[in-house]
Amino acid sequence: MDEEEAAGLVRNLAFLAEADRLKSVLRANALMDLSRPENSAEHSWHVALWALVFGASDRAIAMLLLHDLVEIDVGDQPIHLEHDRDALARAEAQAAARIMGMAAGPDALIALWQGFEQVADDDAVMAKRMDHAQPLFQVLMAPQPLSDHVTIVRDNLAGGRAARLREEWPEAMAAAGVLLAGEAPPEGDLTRRLRFLAEADRLKSVYRANTLIDGSRQENSAEHSWHLALYALILADQAGAGIDIGRVIRMLLIHDLVEIDVGDVPLHSAGGQAHGSVEVQAAEAAAARRIFGLLPPSQAAALYALWQEFEATETPDAVFAKALDRAQPVVQNLLSGGAGWVDYGVTLADIETRVGEKVARGAPRLWAALHRRLRLHFAG
């Protein structure tokens, strides 16, 4: 890696570390089990998953991975509260310039964000549709939705930003109306997709061994999945020739859904033997069949096959996706002082054995850079 490439990687990793802060931005809506507020990182994952399920382009999905990063600086802006639109637009533009300006290719990222905000083309229209629909069904498909949240949804559908969806997406808005009336929507492909996406909300309550970079709490698997998809978008230059970054992002958006049933199995637990054991693999395969089986049959088969491809780690796309899946926790731990390694007594040799091979296989230049940092960390 030459000096310019090395500098670009440093900038991109700094940007990805800054993005970790989105996991601490709380939104007005709650998880579907009402256990806590949703945060903007897991919302971004969920909306990107919505886009995947409803056939959005790779570019629309990329817009959704980025769309809420400005909230690191400006916070969430609940739709039922009044805002100074001009002042907010200026603040968000400044936030986009600062945050995305940290990356090695800021102009492309800022243009993608601006395209989403300005609803500049069909991809942005689709991305906005997903962003505006997900919170509605987050409320309406909860087992016991909060009455004040239902009121916000009703007002939003009647005259708020979601009102236009009656023309853009009448089938979904008809289903929302049925749910508002306290009835079950008719069975069909739309209802199956909505049921799958509601089930996916449970991934936000699966916690991992590593912490957020600031050490405030453990990371959950939904926000991890979002962060990994963002890694793929930002570190695309680390991929080998012929790798389809859009497919990689789709793999990473779905790769941990099985943890809804199985839970997270830390890589370093039981001396590295528990992760990937025959028992865990069988449990994960059963979970994948159940969860993807909620979708219409053809889509269920396609996403199950994509998940299997990731797990087998034989195709170039899957090899790169797995490399990022192993690399992201290393970055989290390096920047949090190794908080996620302490409980398992992890050594440099453990990481070289359990992580290094996978990362080096799919992203050798990334592994070389991380290995240098790891040696310094463990030498200290």
PDB file of N, CA, C and O in Angstrom, residues 143-208:
ATOM      1  N   PRO A 143     -46.986  -5.385  19.329  1.00  0.00           N
ATOM      2  CA  PRO A 143     -48.049  -6.143  20.004  1.00  0.00           C
ATOM      3  C   PRO A 143     -49.004  -5.263  20.797  1.00  0.00           C
ATOM      4  O   PRO A 143     -50.209  -5.490  20.799  1.00  0.00           O
ATOM      5  N   GLN A 144     -48.465  -4.248  21.476  1.00  0.00           N
ATOM      6  CA  GLN A 144     -49.291  -3.328  22.265  1.00  0.00           C
ATOM      7  C   GLN A 144     -48.819  -1.900  22.005  1.00  0.00           C
ATOM      8  O   GLN A 144     -48.121  -1.309  22.833  1.00  0.00           O
ATOM      9  N   PRO A 145     -49.166  -1.320  20.854  1.00  0.00           N
ATOM     10  CA  PRO A 145     -48.638   0.023  20.522  1.00  0.00           C
ATOM     11  C   PRO A 145     -49.081   1.077  21.525  1.00  0.00           C
ATOM     12  O   PRO A 145     -50.189   1.001  22.075  1.00  0.00           O
ATOM     13  N   LEU A 146     -48.205   2.039  21.767  1.00  0.00           N
ATOM     14  CA  LEU A 146     -48.520   3.129  22.679  1.00  0.00           C
ATOM     15  C   LEU A 146     -49.565   4.045  22.042  1.00  0.00           C
ATOM     16  O   LEU A 146     -49.461   4.393  20.861  1.00  0.00           O
ATOM     17  N   SER A 147     -50.545   4.461  22.832  1.00  0.00           N
ATOM     18  CA  SER A 147     -51.652   5.247  22.283  1.00  0.00           C
ATOM     19  C   SER A 147     -51.181   6.567  21.697  1.00  0.00           C
ATOM     20  O   SER A 147     -51.684   7.010  20.652  1.00  0.00           O
ATOM     21  N   ASP A 148     -50.207   7.233  22.346  1.00  0.00           N
ATOM     22  CA  ASP A 148     -49.746   8.514  21.802  1.00  0.00           C
ATOM     23  C   ASP A 148     -48.978   8.315  20.498  1.00  0.00           C
ATOM     24  O   ASP A 148     -49.028   9.163  19.602  1.00  0.00           O
ATOM     25  N   HIS A 149     -48.290   7.176  20.366  1.00  0.00           N
ATOM     26  CA  HIS A 149     -47.601   6.886  19.112  1.00  0.00           C
ATOM     27  C   HIS A 149     -48.604   6.595  18.002  1.00  0.00           C
ATOM     28  O   HIS A 149     -48.395   6.982  16.844  1.00  0.00           O
ATOM     29  N   VAL A 150     -49.691   5.916  18.337  1.00  0.00           N
ATOM     30  CA  VAL A 150     -50.741   5.652  17.346  1.00  0.00           C
ATOM     31  C   VAL A 150     -51.354   6.969  16.869  1.00  0.00           C
ATOM     32  O   VAL A 150     -51.627   7.147  15.674  1.00  0.00           O
ATOM     33  N   THR A 151     -51.530   7.904  17.779  1.00  0.00           N
ATOM     34  CA  THR A 151     -52.062   9.215  17.404  1.00  0.00           C
ATOM     35  C   THR A 151     -51.130   9.926  16.436  1.00  0.00           C
ATOM     36  O   THR A 151     -51.567  10.534  15.445  1.00  0.00           O
ATOM     37  N   ILE A 152     -49.828   9.851  16.689  1.00  0.00           N
ATOM     38  CA  ILE A 152     -48.839  10.469  15.792  1.00  0.00           C
ATOM     39  C   ILE A 152     -48.914   9.831  14.412  1.00  0.00           C
ATOM     40  O   ILE A 152     -48.880  10.529  13.383  1.00  0.00           O
ATOM     41  N   VAL A 153     -49.037   8.508  14.369  1.00  0.00           N
ATOM     42  CA  VAL A 153     -49.153   7.811  13.090  1.00  0.00           C
ATOM     43  C   VAL A 153     -50.411   8.244  12.353  1.00  0.00           C
ATOM     44  O   VAL A 153     -50.390   8.537  11.148  1.00  0.00           O
ATOM     45  N   ARG A 154     -51.527   8.320  13.066  1.00  0.00           N
ATOM     46  CA  ARG A 154     -52.790   8.710  12.448  1.00  0.00           C
ATOM     47  C   ARG A 154     -52.686  10.122  11.843  1.00  0.00           C
ATOM     48  O   ARG A 154     -53.098  10.366  10.706  1.00  0.00           O
ATOM     49  N   ASP A 155     -52.089  11.041  12.614  1.00  0.00           N
ATOM     50  CA  ASP A 155     -51.936  12.414  12.120  1.00  0.00           C
ATOM     51  C   ASP A 155     -50.973  12.471  10.935  1.00  0.00           C
ATOM     52  O   ASP A 155     -51.183  13.235   9.980  1.00  0.00           O
ATOM     53  N   ASN A 156     -49.918  11.681  11.003  1.00  0.00           N
ATOM     54  CA  ASN A 156     -48.921  11.656   9.939  1.00  0.00           C
ATOM     55  C   ASN A 156     -49.537  11.149   8.637  1.00  0.00           C
ATOM     56  O   ASN A 156     -49.286  11.684   7.552  1.00  0.00           O
ATOM     57  N   LEU A 157     -50.374  10.124   8.735  1.00  0.00           N
ATOM     58  CA  LEU A 157     -51.034   9.586   7.551  1.00  0.00           C
ATOM     59  C   LEU A 157     -52.072  10.560   6.994  1.00  0.00           C
ATOM     60  O   LEU A 157     -52.278  10.645   5.782  1.00  0.00           O
ATOM     61  N   ALA A 158     -52.710  11.302   7.886  1.00  0.00           N
ATOM     62  CA  ALA A 158     -53.783  12.197   7.454  1.00  0.00           C
ATOM     63  C   ALA A 158     -53.260  13.456   6.776  1.00  0.00           C
ATOM     64  O   ALA A 158     -53.812  13.905   5.759  1.00  0.00           O
ATOM     65  N   GLY A 159     -52.189  14.031   7.327  1.00  0.00           N
ATOM     66  CA  GLY A 159     -51.730  15.297   6.756  1.00  0.00           C
ATOM     67  C   GLY A 159     -50.252  15.546   6.891  1.00  0.00           C
ATOM     68  O   GLY A 159     -49.769  16.626   6.538  1.00  0.00           O
ATOM     69  N   GLY A 160     -49.500  14.568   7.383  1.00  0.00           N
ATOM     70  CA  GLY A 160     -48.062  14.729   7.557  1.00  0.00           C
ATOM     71  C   GLY A 160     -47.288  14.233   6.353  1.00  0.00           C
ATOM     72  O   GLY A 160     -47.830  14.082   5.250  1.00  0.00           O
ATOM     73  N   ARG A 161     -46.011  13.942   6.589  1.00  0.00           N
ATOM     74  CA  ARG A 161     -45.142  13.579   5.464  1.00  0.00           C
ATOM     75  C   ARG A 161     -45.532  12.243   4.843  1.00  0.00           C
ATOM     76  O   ARG A 161     -45.187  11.950   3.691  1.00  0.00           O
ATOM     77  N   ALA A 162     -46.250  11.395   5.587  1.00  0.00           N
ATOM     78  CA  ALA A 162     -46.651  10.097   5.053  1.00  0.00           C
ATOM     79  C   ALA A 162     -47.922  10.170   4.211  1.00  0.00           C
ATOM     80  O   ALA A 162     -48.286   9.183   3.559  1.00  0.00           O
ATOM     81  N   ALA A 163     -48.593  11.308   4.201  1.00  0.00           N
ATOM     82  CA  ALA A 163     -49.861  11.407   3.471  1.00  0.00           C
ATOM     83  C   ALA A 163     -49.672  11.115   1.986  1.00  0.00           C
ATOM     84  O   ALA A 163     -50.536  10.507   1.339  1.00  0.00           O
ATOM     85  N   ARG A 164     -48.535  11.542   1.432  1.00  0.00           N
ATOM     86  CA  ARG A 164     -48.304  11.329   0.006  1.00  0.00           C
ATOM     87  C   ARG A 164     -48.183   9.844  -0.342  1.00  0.00           C
ATOM     88  O   ARG A 164     -48.336   9.438  -1.500  1.00  0.00           O
ATOM     89  N   LEU A 165     -47.875   8.992   0.677  1.00  0.00           N
ATOM     90  CA  LEU A 165     -47.715   7.562   0.419  1.00  0.00           C
ATOM     91  C   LEU A 165     -49.027   6.913  -0.011  1.00  0.00           C
ATOM     92  O   LEU A 165     -49.024   5.822  -0.575  1.00  0.00           O
ATOM     93  N   ARG A 166     -50.151   7.572   0.253  1.00  0.00           N
ATOM     94  CA  ARG A 166     -51.430   7.016  -0.201  1.00  0.00           C
ATOM     95  C   ARG A 166     -51.463   6.914  -1.731  1.00  0.00           C
ATOM     96  O   ARG A 166     -52.110   6.023  -2.284  1.00  0.00           O
ATOM     97  N   GLU A 167     -50.777   7.834  -2.398  1.00  0.00           N
ATOM     98  CA  GLU A 167     -50.678   7.768  -3.853  1.00  0.00           C
ATOM     99  C   GLU A 167     -49.467   6.955  -4.300  1.00  0.00           C
ATOM    100  O   GLU A 167     -49.527   6.197  -5.255  1.00  0.00           O
ATOM    101  N   GLU A 168     -48.347   7.115  -3.576  1.00  0.00           N
ATOM    102  CA  GLU A 168     -47.112   6.426  -3.965  1.00  0.00           C
ATOM    103  C   GLU A 168     -47.164   4.924  -3.702  1.00  0.00           C
ATOM    104  O   GLU A 168     -46.602   4.137  -4.464  1.00  0.00           O
ATOM    105  N   TRP A 169     -47.799   4.557  -2.604  1.00  0.00           N
ATOM    106  CA  TRP A 169     -47.755   3.150  -2.190  1.00  0.00           C
ATOM    107  C   TRP A 169     -49.109   2.773  -1.573  1.00  0.00           C
ATOM    108  O   TRP A 169     -49.213   2.506  -0.385  1.00  0.00           O
ATOM    109  N   PRO A 170     -50.163   2.767  -2.371  1.00  0.00           N
ATOM    110  CA  PRO A 170     -51.509   2.584  -1.828  1.00  0.00           C
ATOM    111  C   PRO A 170     -51.728   1.253  -1.116  1.00  0.00           C
ATOM    112  O   PRO A 170     -52.469   1.198  -0.126  1.00  0.00           O
ATOM    113  N   GLU A 171     -51.088   0.182  -1.592  1.00  0.00           N
ATOM    114  CA  GLU A 171     -51.287  -1.118  -0.955  1.00  0.00           C
ATOM    115  C   GLU A 171     -50.795  -1.095   0.489  1.00  0.00           C
ATOM    116  O   GLU A 171     -51.466  -1.582   1.411  1.00  0.00           O
ATOM    117  N   ALA A 172     -49.616  -0.513   0.709  1.00  0.00           N
ATOM    118  CA  ALA A 172     -49.063  -0.460   2.067  1.00  0.00           C
ATOM    119  C   ALA A 172     -49.891   0.462   2.948  1.00  0.00           C
ATOM    120  O   ALA A 172     -50.131   0.168   4.129  1.00  0.00           O
ATOM    121  N   MET A 173     -50.358   1.585   2.385  1.00  0.00           N
ATOM    122  CA  MET A 173     -51.136   2.500   3.207  1.00  0.00           C
ATOM    123  C   MET A 173     -52.521   1.929   3.523  1.00  0.00           C
ATOM    124  O   MET A 173     -53.090   2.223   4.576  1.00  0.00           O
ATOM    125  N   ALA A 174     -53.060   1.099   2.626  1.00  0.00           N
ATOM    126  CA  ALA A 174     -54.310   0.405   2.937  1.00  0.00           C
ATOM    127  C   ALA A 174     -54.088  -0.550   4.109  1.00  0.00           C
ATOM    128  O   ALA A 174     -54.938  -0.652   5.015  1.00  0.00           O
ATOM    129  N   ALA A 175     -52.941  -1.236   4.116  1.00  0.00           N
ATOM    130  CA  ALA A 175     -52.616  -2.125   5.240  1.00  0.00           C
ATOM    131  C   ALA A 175     -52.464  -1.331   6.532  1.00  0.00           C
ATOM    132  O   ALA A 175     -52.906  -1.780   7.607  1.00  0.00           O
ATOM    133  N   ALA A 176     -51.851  -0.142   6.447  1.00  0.00           N
ATOM    134  CA  ALA A 176     -51.719   0.708   7.633  1.00  0.00           C
ATOM    135  C   ALA A 176     -53.094   1.103   8.159  1.00  0.00           C
ATOM    136  O   ALA A 176     -53.328   1.122   9.380  1.00  0.00           O
ATOM    137  N   GLY A 177     -54.014   1.415   7.261  1.00  0.00           N
ATOM    138  CA  GLY A 177     -55.363   1.772   7.682  1.00  0.00           C
ATOM    139  C   GLY A 177     -56.075   0.629   8.379  1.00  0.00           C
ATOM    140  O   GLY A 177     -56.775   0.835   9.383  1.00  0.00           O
ATOM    141  N   VAL A 178     -55.893  -0.567   7.882  1.00  0.00           N
ATOM    142  CA  VAL A 178     -56.494  -1.748   8.511  1.00  0.00           C
ATOM    143  C   VAL A 178     -55.930  -1.940   9.914  1.00  0.00           C
ATOM    144  O   VAL A 178     -56.668  -2.204  10.876  1.00  0.00           O
ATOM    145  N   LEU A 179     -54.613  -1.786  10.051  1.00  0.00           N
ATOM    146  CA  LEU A 179     -53.977  -1.933  11.360  1.00  0.00           C
ATOM    147  C   LEU A 179     -54.437  -0.839  12.314  1.00  0.00           C
ATOM    148  O   LEU A 179     -54.652  -1.084  13.507  1.00  0.00           O
ATOM    149  N   LEU A 180     -54.602   0.384  11.805  1.00  0.00           N
ATOM    150  CA  LEU A 180     -55.103   1.475  12.640  1.00  0.00           C
ATOM    151  C   LEU A 180     -56.498   1.171  13.184  1.00  0.00           C
ATOM    152  O   LEU A 180     -56.847   1.581  14.296  1.00  0.00           O
ATOM    153  N   ALA A 181     -57.268   0.441  12.402  1.00  0.00           N
ATOM    154  CA  ALA A 181     -58.620   0.067  12.827  1.00  0.00           C
ATOM    155  C   ALA A 181     -58.620  -1.123  13.785  1.00  0.00           C
ATOM    156  O   ALA A 181     -59.689  -1.570  14.213  1.00  0.00           O
ATOM    157  N   GLY A 182     -57.430  -1.627  14.108  1.00  0.00           N
ATOM    158  CA  GLY A 182     -57.324  -2.745  15.038  1.00  0.00           C
ATOM    159  C   GLY A 182     -57.592  -4.093  14.411  1.00  0.00           C
ATOM    160  O   GLY A 182     -57.852  -5.077  15.121  1.00  0.00           O
ATOM    161  N   GLU A 183     -57.496  -4.172  13.093  1.00  0.00           N
ATOM    162  CA  GLU A 183     -57.751  -5.418  12.390  1.00  0.00           C
ATOM    163  C   GLU A 183     -56.456  -5.953  11.779  1.00  0.00           C
ATOM    164  O   GLU A 183     -55.450  -5.244  11.685  1.00  0.00           O
ATOM    165  N   ALA A 184     -56.488  -7.216  11.355  1.00  0.00           N
ATOM    166  CA  ALA A 184     -55.326  -7.832  10.723  1.00  0.00           C
ATOM    167  C   ALA A 184     -55.401  -7.622   9.220  1.00  0.00           C
ATOM    168  O   ALA A 184     -56.466  -7.807   8.618  1.00  0.00           O
ATOM    169  N   PRO A 185     -54.294  -7.220   8.587  1.00  0.00           N
ATOM    170  CA  PRO A 185     -54.322  -7.052   7.127  1.00  0.00           C
ATOM    171  C   PRO A 185     -54.480  -8.406   6.439  1.00  0.00           C
ATOM    172  O   PRO A 185     -54.128  -9.444   7.007  1.00  0.00           O
ATOM    173  N   PRO A 186     -55.021  -8.415   5.228  1.00  0.00           N
ATOM    174  CA  PRO A 186     -55.225  -9.689   4.525  1.00  0.00           C
ATOM    175  C   PRO A 186     -53.897 -10.377   4.231  1.00  0.00           C
ATOM    176  O   PRO A 186     -52.872  -9.717   4.029  1.00  0.00           O
ATOM    177  N   GLU A 187     -53.932 -11.703   4.212  1.00  0.00           N
ATOM    178  CA  GLU A 187     -52.719 -12.455   3.896  1.00  0.00           C
ATOM    179  C   GLU A 187     -52.307 -12.195   2.446  1.00  0.00           C
ATOM    180  O   GLU A 187     -53.150 -12.007   1.564  1.00  0.00           O
ATOM    181  N   GLY A 188     -51.019 -12.179   2.225  1.00  0.00           N
ATOM    182  CA  GLY A 188     -50.476 -11.944   0.889  1.00  0.00           C
ATOM    183  C   GLY A 188     -49.015 -11.580   1.000  1.00  0.00           C
ATOM    184  O   GLY A 188     -48.446 -11.549   2.107  1.00  0.00           O
ATOM    185  N   ASP A 189     -48.388 -11.294  -0.126  1.00  0.00           N
ATOM    186  CA  ASP A 189     -46.948 -11.021  -0.124  1.00  0.00           C
ATOM    187  C   ASP A 189     -46.594  -9.808   0.723  1.00  0.00           C
ATOM    188  O   ASP A 189     -45.594  -9.810   1.450  1.00  0.00           O
ATOM    189  N   LEU A 190     -47.395  -8.734   0.645  1.00  0.00           N
ATOM    190  CA  LEU A 190     -47.102  -7.544   1.435  1.00  0.00           C
ATOM    191  C   LEU A 190     -47.136  -7.867   2.919  1.00  0.00           C
ATOM    192  O   LEU A 190     -46.217  -7.497   3.674  1.00  0.00           O
ATOM    193  N   THR A 191     -48.155  -8.551   3.357  1.00  0.00           N
ATOM    194  CA  THR A 191     -48.277  -8.883   4.780  1.00  0.00           C
ATOM    195  C   THR A 191     -47.139  -9.786   5.225  1.00  0.00           C
ATOM    196  O   THR A 191     -46.604  -9.630   6.326  1.00  0.00           O
ATOM    197  N   ARG A 192     -46.723 -10.710   4.376  1.00  0.00           N
ATOM    198  CA  ARG A 192     -45.595 -11.576   4.729  1.00  0.00           C
ATOM    199  C   ARG A 192     -44.314 -10.753   4.897  1.00  0.00           C
ATOM    200  O   ARG A 192     -43.534 -10.974   5.827  1.00  0.00           O
ATOM    201  N   ARG A 193     -44.111  -9.805   4.014  1.00  0.00           N
ATOM    202  CA  ARG A 193     -42.911  -8.957   4.124  1.00  0.00           C
ATOM    203  C   ARG A 193     -42.970  -8.085   5.375  1.00  0.00           C
ATOM    204  O   ARG A 193     -41.963  -7.932   6.081  1.00  0.00           O
ATOM    205  N   LEU A 194     -44.127  -7.531   5.655  1.00  0.00           N
ATOM    206  CA  LEU A 194     -44.268  -6.720   6.862  1.00  0.00           C
ATOM    207  C   LEU A 194     -44.040  -7.558   8.115  1.00  0.00           C
ATOM    208  O   LEU A 194     -43.431  -7.103   9.086  1.00  0.00           O
ATOM    209  N   ARG A 195     -44.506  -8.788   8.100  1.00  0.00           N
ATOM    210  CA  ARG A 195     -44.316  -9.675   9.255  1.00  0.00           C
ATOM    211  C   ARG A 195     -42.828 -10.000   9.449  1.00  0.00           C
ATOM    212  O   ARG A 195     -42.315 -10.022  10.579  1.00  0.00           O
ATOM    213  N   PHE A 196     -42.117 -10.255   8.348  1.00  0.00           N
ATOM    214  CA  PHE A 196     -40.672 -10.498   8.417  1.00  0.00           C
ATOM    215  C   PHE A 196     -39.950  -9.283   8.986  1.00  0.00           C
ATOM    216  O   PHE A 196     -39.083  -9.402   9.859  1.00  0.00           O
ATOM    217  N   LEU A 197     -40.303  -8.091   8.497  1.00  0.00           N
ATOM    218  CA  LEU A 197     -39.628  -6.881   8.946  1.00  0.00           C
ATOM    219  C   LEU A 197     -39.945  -6.565  10.401  1.00  0.00           C
ATOM    220  O   LEU A 197     -39.101  -6.028  11.129  1.00  0.00           O
ATOM    221  N   ALA A 198     -41.146  -6.902  10.850  1.00  0.00           N
ATOM    222  CA  ALA A 198     -41.472  -6.741  12.270  1.00  0.00           C
ATOM    223  C   ALA A 198     -40.655  -7.711  13.118  1.00  0.00           C
ATOM    224  O   ALA A 198     -40.138  -7.344  14.180  1.00  0.00           O
ATOM    225  N   GLU A 199     -40.491  -8.934  12.643  1.00  0.00           N
ATOM    226  CA  GLU A 199     -39.676  -9.911  13.373  1.00  0.00           C
ATOM    227  C   GLU A 199     -38.229  -9.443  13.452  1.00  0.00           C
ATOM    228  O   GLU A 199     -37.553  -9.626  14.472  1.00  0.00           O
ATOM    229  N   ALA A 200     -37.745  -8.819  12.385  1.00  0.00           N
ATOM    230  CA  ALA A 200     -36.360  -8.339  12.354  1.00  0.00           C
ATOM    231  C   ALA A 200     -36.081  -7.326  13.451  1.00  0.00           C
ATOM    232  O   ALA A 200     -34.928  -7.187  13.891  1.00  0.00           O
ATOM    233  N   ASP A 201     -37.109  -6.620  13.914  1.00  0.00           N
ATOM    234  CA  ASP A 201     -36.926  -5.633  14.978  1.00  0.00           C
ATOM    235  C   ASP A 201     -36.293  -6.258  16.221  1.00  0.00           C
ATOM    236  O   ASP A 201     -35.620  -5.575  16.995  1.00  0.00           O
ATOM    237  N   ARG A 202     -36.492  -7.540  16.415  1.00  0.00           N
ATOM    238  CA  ARG A 202     -35.965  -8.213  17.602  1.00  0.00           C
ATOM    239  C   ARG A 202     -34.440  -8.271  17.611  1.00  0.00           C
ATOM    240  O   ARG A 202     -33.832  -8.467  18.669  1.00  0.00           O
ATOM    241  N   LEU A 203     -33.792  -8.084  16.449  1.00  0.00           N
ATOM    242  CA  LEU A 203     -32.326  -8.112  16.409  1.00  0.00           C
ATOM    243  C   LEU A 203     -31.731  -6.949  17.191  1.00  0.00           C
ATOM    244  O   LEU A 203     -30.583  -7.009  17.633  1.00  0.00           O
ATOM    245  N   LYS A 204     -32.519  -5.890  17.393  1.00  0.00           N
ATOM    246  CA  LYS A 204     -32.052  -4.730  18.145  1.00  0.00           C
ATOM    247  C   LYS A 204     -31.886  -5.037  19.637  1.00  0.00           C
ATOM    248  O   LYS A 204     -31.302  -4.231  20.370  1.00  0.00           O
ATOM    249  N   SER A 205     -32.374  -6.178  20.056  1.00  0.00           N
ATOM    250  CA  SER A 205     -32.264  -6.570  21.472  1.00  0.00           C
ATOM    251  C   SER A 205     -31.273  -7.707  21.692  1.00  0.00           C
ATOM    252  O   SER A 205     -31.208  -8.278  22.779  1.00  0.00           O
ATOM    253  N   VAL A 206     -30.496  -8.035  20.669  1.00  0.00           N
ATOM    254  CA  VAL A 206     -29.447  -9.058  20.792  1.00  0.00           C
ATOM    255  C   VAL A 206     -28.120  -8.338  20.997  1.00  0.00           C
ATOM    256  O   VAL A 206     -27.656  -7.608  20.111  1.00  0.00           O
ATOM    257  N   TYR A 207     -27.502  -8.526  22.152  1.00  0.00           N
ATOM    258  CA  TYR A 207     -26.279  -7.779  22.476  1.00  0.00           C
ATOM    259  C   TYR A 207     -25.034  -8.632  22.275  1.00  0.00           C
ATOM    260  O   TYR A 207     -25.049  -9.847  22.466  1.00  0.00           O
ATOM    261  N   ARG A 208     -23.969  -7.958  21.881  1.00  0.00           N
ATOM    262  CA  ARG A 208     -22.709  -8.585  21.503  1.00  0.00           C
ATOM    263  C   ARG A 208     -21.664  -8.406  22.601  1.00  0.00           C
ATOM    264  O   ARG A 208     -21.867  -7.649  23.542  1.00  0.00           O
TER     265      ARG A 208
END
